[in-house]
Amino acid sequence: MLAAHFDCPGGPENLYVKEVAKPHPGEGEVLVKVSASALNRADLLQRRGKYPPPKGASDILGLEAAGSVAGLGPGCTGRWKIGDAVMALLSGGGQAEYVTVPEGHLMPVPKDITFIQAAAIPEAWLTAFQLLHFVGKIQKGETVLIHAGASGVGMAAIQLVRLANAIPIVTAGTQEKLKATTNAGAAAGFNYKNEDFSEKVLAFTQGSGVDIILDCVGGSYWEKNLSCLRTDGRWIIYGLLSGGEVHGDLLARLLSKRGSIHTSLLRSRDKEYKEQLVKAFIENVLPYFSEGASPHLQPLVDSVYPLHGIVEAHRKMEESKNIGKIVIEMPLKSP
């Protein structure tokens, strides 16, 4: 099969498409013929040699995919059959023509959703769902500040906060991105490049601050985050785009707010945790992707690249030019 590959860590130019062995499903695993996958920041980090796959995972890039069931390993329980349209949460391997997946990490593709759209759901939406519900324990009426609001996770989080009857506000780096977040349901948005988001957040919340912060930026935002965190608020860190170093009296400021810091990664979670997460998502969120559902959830696809355009796709994400997800489409015919 064909797969995205790199021989040594580095820039996007190190990527190429290579013919590799097709995987075989093991105990309780399903073989999926991939129609589309989507890019995540983790793919960029792995390509640079900074985020190796968990033990036992494929070293091929790709944390999510959509396609059809092509094979069943021994011990599968019968919930999937050959030809089923599925989307998959992966620890790796998605940017290839075939991938093996534990059966409990698959979800049915919602009616009226294409494989391109479906590929934009698993990692981003499950991450946002996990952060808000499993980690942040979001409550009705709370206000949530979402950094990188126009990213895949950001656009999912906006809609999931609305689904929870809470209030999403965001930061982003361009007016175009802020407009997209408003269209997705953000109650307010602030351009972190030319305004102090903490002041704007405090003004929006009439001085009380936000209940939850979803933070993929890290170090450089700590003071502003704490300034606009409500007393007893939850600050959830799931990425470190600006690095992890903090200079200053973070703990005293956090203590004065009785605030809590949570950190979360999804890729390294164990199989059982991911199964519970997928099950909860299928039950509580997936029905809202279907046409006619109210509210209606929508994955936002920024752009689609063929597998052989993987270099350009990585470059676009490196430059933070995307609004929503960058999707990689597999060749129509398999070798």
GROMACS .gro file of C-alpha atoms in nm, residues 14 30 74-75 86 104 109 114 123 131 144 183 188 231 233-234 242 250 253 260 266 283 289 302 315 320:
model
   26
   14ASN     CA    1   1.142   1.531   0.406
   30VAL     CA    2  -1.056  -0.405   1.206
   74PRO     CA    3  -0.993  -1.271   1.514
   75GLY     CA    4  -1.207  -1.200   1.818
   86VAL     CA    5  -1.645   0.415   0.947
  104GLY     CA    6  -1.396   0.000   1.986
  109VAL     CA    7  -1.998   0.775   0.952
  114THR     CA    8  -1.883   1.243   0.314
  123GLU     CA    9  -0.917   1.337   1.657
  131LEU     CA   10  -1.133   1.826   2.729
  144VAL     CA   11  -1.529   2.873   2.805
  183ASN     CA   12  -2.014   3.159   1.214
  188ALA     CA   13  -1.710   3.669   2.109
  231THR     CA   14  -1.226   3.208   4.090
  233GLY     CA   15  -1.185   2.809   3.729
  234ARG     CA   16  -1.024   2.522   3.536
  242SER     CA   17   0.469   2.859   2.255
  250LEU     CA   18   0.236   3.129   3.860
  253ARG     CA   19  -0.155   3.371   4.123
  260SER     CA   20  -0.685   2.430   3.896
  266LEU     CA   21  -0.532   1.186   2.391
  283GLU     CA   22  -2.413   0.833   2.231
  289PHE     CA   23  -2.407   1.548   1.277
  302ASP     CA   24  -1.031   2.397   0.526
  315ARG     CA   25   0.346   2.351   0.494
  320SER     CA   26  -0.115   2.833   1.054
   0.00000   0.00000   0.00000
